[in-house]
C-alpha atoms as a PDB file:
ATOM      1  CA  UNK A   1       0.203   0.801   0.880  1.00  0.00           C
ATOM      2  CA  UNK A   2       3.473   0.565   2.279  1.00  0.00           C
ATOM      3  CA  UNK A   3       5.946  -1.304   3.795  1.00  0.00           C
ATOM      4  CA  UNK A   4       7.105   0.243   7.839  1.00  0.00           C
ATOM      5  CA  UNK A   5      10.232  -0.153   9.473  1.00  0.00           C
ATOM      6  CA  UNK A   6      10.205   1.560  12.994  1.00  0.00           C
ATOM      7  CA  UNK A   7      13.474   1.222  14.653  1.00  0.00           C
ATOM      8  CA  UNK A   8      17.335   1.845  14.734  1.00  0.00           C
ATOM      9  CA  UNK A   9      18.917   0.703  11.176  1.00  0.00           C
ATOM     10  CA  UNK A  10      21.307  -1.393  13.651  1.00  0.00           C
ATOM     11  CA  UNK A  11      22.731  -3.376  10.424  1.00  0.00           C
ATOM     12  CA  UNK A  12      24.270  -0.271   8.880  1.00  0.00           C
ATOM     13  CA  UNK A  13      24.869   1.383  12.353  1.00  0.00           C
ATOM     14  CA  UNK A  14      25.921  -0.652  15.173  1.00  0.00           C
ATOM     15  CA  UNK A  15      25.588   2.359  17.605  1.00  0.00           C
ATOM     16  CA  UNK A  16      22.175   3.278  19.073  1.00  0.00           C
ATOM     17  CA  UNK A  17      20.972   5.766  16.985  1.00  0.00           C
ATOM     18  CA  UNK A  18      17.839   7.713  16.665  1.00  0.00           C
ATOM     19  CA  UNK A  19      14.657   5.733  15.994  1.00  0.00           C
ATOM     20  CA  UNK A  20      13.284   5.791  12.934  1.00  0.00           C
ATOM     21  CA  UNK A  21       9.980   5.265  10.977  1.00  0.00           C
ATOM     22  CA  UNK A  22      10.556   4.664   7.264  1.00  0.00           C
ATOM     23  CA  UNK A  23       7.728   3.733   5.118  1.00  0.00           C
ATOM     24  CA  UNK A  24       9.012   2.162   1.809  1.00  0.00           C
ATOM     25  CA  UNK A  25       6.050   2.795  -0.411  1.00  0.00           C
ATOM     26  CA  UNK A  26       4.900   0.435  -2.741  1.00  0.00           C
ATOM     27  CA  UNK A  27       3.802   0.668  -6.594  1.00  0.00           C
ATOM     28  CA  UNK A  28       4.512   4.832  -5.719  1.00  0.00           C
ATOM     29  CA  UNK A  29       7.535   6.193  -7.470  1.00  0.00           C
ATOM     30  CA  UNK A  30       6.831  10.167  -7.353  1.00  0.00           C
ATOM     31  CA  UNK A  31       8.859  12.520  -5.276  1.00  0.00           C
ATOM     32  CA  UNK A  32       7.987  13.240  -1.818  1.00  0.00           C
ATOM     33  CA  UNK A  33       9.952  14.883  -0.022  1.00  0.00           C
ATOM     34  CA  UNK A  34       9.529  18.204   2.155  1.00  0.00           C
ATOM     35  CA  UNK A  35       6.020  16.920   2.106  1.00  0.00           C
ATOM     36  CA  UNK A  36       3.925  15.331   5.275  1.00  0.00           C
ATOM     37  CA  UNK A  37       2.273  12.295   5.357  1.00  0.00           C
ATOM     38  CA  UNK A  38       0.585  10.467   7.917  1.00  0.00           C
ATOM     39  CA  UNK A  39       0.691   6.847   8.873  1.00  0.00           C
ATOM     40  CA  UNK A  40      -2.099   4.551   9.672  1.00  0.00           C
ATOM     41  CA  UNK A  41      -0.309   1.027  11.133  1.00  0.00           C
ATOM     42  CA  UNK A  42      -2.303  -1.766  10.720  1.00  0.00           C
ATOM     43  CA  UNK A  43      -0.444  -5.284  11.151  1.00  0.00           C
ATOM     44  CA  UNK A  44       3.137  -5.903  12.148  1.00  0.00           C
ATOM     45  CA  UNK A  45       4.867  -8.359  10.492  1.00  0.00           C
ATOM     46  CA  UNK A  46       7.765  -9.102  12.324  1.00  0.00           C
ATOM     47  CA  UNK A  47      10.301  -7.639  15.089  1.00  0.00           C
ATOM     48  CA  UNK A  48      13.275  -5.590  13.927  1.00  0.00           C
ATOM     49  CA  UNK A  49      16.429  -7.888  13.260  1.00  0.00           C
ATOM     50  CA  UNK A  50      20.312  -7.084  13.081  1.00  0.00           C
ATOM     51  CA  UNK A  51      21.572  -8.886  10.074  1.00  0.00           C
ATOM     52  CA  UNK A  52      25.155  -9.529   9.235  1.00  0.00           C
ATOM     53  CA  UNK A  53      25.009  -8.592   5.877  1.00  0.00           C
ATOM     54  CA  UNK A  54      23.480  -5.835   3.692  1.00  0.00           C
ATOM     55  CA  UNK A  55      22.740  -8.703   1.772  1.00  0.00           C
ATOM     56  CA  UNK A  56      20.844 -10.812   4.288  1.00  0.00           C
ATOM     57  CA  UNK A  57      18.961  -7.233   4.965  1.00  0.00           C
ATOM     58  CA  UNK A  58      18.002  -6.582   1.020  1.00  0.00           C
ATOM     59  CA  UNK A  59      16.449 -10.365   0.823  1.00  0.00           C
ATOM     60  CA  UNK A  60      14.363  -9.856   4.471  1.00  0.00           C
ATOM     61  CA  UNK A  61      13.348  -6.637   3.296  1.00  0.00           C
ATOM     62  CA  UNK A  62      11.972  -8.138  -0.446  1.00  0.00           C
ATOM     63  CA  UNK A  63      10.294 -10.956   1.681  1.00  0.00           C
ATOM     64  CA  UNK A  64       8.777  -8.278   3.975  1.00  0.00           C
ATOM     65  CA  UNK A  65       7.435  -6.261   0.680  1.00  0.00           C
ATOM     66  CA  UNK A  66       5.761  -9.755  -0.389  1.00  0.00           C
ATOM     67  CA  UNK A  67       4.030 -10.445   2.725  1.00  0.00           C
ATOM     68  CA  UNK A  68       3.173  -6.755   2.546  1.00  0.00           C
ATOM     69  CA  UNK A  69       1.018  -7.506  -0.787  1.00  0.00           C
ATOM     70  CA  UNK A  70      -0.010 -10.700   0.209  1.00  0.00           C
ATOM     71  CA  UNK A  71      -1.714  -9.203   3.234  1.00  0.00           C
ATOM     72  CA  UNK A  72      -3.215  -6.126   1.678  1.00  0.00           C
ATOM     73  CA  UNK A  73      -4.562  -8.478  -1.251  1.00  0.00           C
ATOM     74  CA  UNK A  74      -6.364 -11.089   1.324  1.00  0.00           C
ATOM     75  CA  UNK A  75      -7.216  -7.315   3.387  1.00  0.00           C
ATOM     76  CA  UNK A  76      -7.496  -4.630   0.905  1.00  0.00           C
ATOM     77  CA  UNK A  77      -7.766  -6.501  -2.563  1.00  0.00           C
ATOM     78  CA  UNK A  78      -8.879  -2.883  -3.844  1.00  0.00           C
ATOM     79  CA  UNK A  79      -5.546  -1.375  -3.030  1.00  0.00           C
ATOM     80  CA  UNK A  80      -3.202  -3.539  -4.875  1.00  0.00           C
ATOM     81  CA  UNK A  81      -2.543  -3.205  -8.482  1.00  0.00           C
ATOM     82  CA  UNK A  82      -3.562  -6.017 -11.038  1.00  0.00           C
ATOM     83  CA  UNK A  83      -0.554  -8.372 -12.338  1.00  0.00           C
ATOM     84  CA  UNK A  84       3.081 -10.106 -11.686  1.00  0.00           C
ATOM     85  CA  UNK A  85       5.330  -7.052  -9.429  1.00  0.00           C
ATOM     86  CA  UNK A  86       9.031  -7.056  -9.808  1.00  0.00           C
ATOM     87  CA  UNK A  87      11.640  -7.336  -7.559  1.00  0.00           C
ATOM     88  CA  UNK A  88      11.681  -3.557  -5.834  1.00  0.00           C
ATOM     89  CA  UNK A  89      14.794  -3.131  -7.864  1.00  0.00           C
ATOM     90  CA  UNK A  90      12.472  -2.373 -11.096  1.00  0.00           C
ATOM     91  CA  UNK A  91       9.456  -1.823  -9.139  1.00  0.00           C
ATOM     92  CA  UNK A  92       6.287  -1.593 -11.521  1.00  0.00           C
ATOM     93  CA  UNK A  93       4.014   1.608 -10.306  1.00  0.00           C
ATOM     94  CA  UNK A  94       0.251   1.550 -10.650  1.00  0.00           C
ATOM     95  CA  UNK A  95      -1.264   2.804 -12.324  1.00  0.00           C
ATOM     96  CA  UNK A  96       1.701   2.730 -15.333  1.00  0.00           C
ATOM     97  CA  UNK A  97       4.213   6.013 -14.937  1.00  0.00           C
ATOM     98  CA  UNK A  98       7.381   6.656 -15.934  1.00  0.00           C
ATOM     99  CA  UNK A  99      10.172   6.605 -13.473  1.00  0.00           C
ATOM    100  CA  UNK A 100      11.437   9.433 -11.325  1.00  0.00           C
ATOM    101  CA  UNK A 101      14.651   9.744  -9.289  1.00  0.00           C
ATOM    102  CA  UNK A 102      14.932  10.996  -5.602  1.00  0.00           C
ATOM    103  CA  UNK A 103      17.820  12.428  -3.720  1.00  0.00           C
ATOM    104  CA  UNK A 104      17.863  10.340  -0.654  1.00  0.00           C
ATOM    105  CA  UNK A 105      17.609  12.211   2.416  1.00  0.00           C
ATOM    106  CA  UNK A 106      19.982  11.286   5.664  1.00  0.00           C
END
């Protein structure tokens, strides 16, 4: 289950960049990259949005991740894990594993 953004990160870069899907995957905190994965879209939430502030982005983007799980649990009960989820700042992964960092890739 995971979150999709498809679009120009417009908020960090003004200038019309290259567009991007970037799936933030949720309760999944393993390494990925140099790996494929494939995609299946299945509701969209909401259009992309310029915000003024990082900020303003990091609380959209929190909101987005709860109607993510709110969605899959009405959907695709079977898919989200049992119990309270944190902010994604100290995300919880399911089922329980210890946490592993990622170089991020630009």
């Amino acid at each position: 289950m995971a979150a999709v953004s498809i679009g120009r990160r417009r908020t960090l870069y003004p200038q019309e960049g290259n567009k991007l899907i970037e799936a933030h995957l949720l309760d999944f905190n393993e390494d990925l990259y140099g790996r494929k994965l494939s995609v299946v879209l299945t509701v969209k939430l909401r259009d992309q949005q310029t915000f003024a502030r990082v900020h303003a982005l990091t609380e959209q983007l929190r909101h987005d991740v709860t109607a993510t799980r709110n969605w899959a649990k009405h959907h695709f009960p079977r898919l989200v894990p049992p119990g309270p989820h944190q902010r994604e700042s100290g995300t919880r992964t399911w089922p329980e594993q210890p946490p592993r960092r990622a170089a991020a890739a630009q």
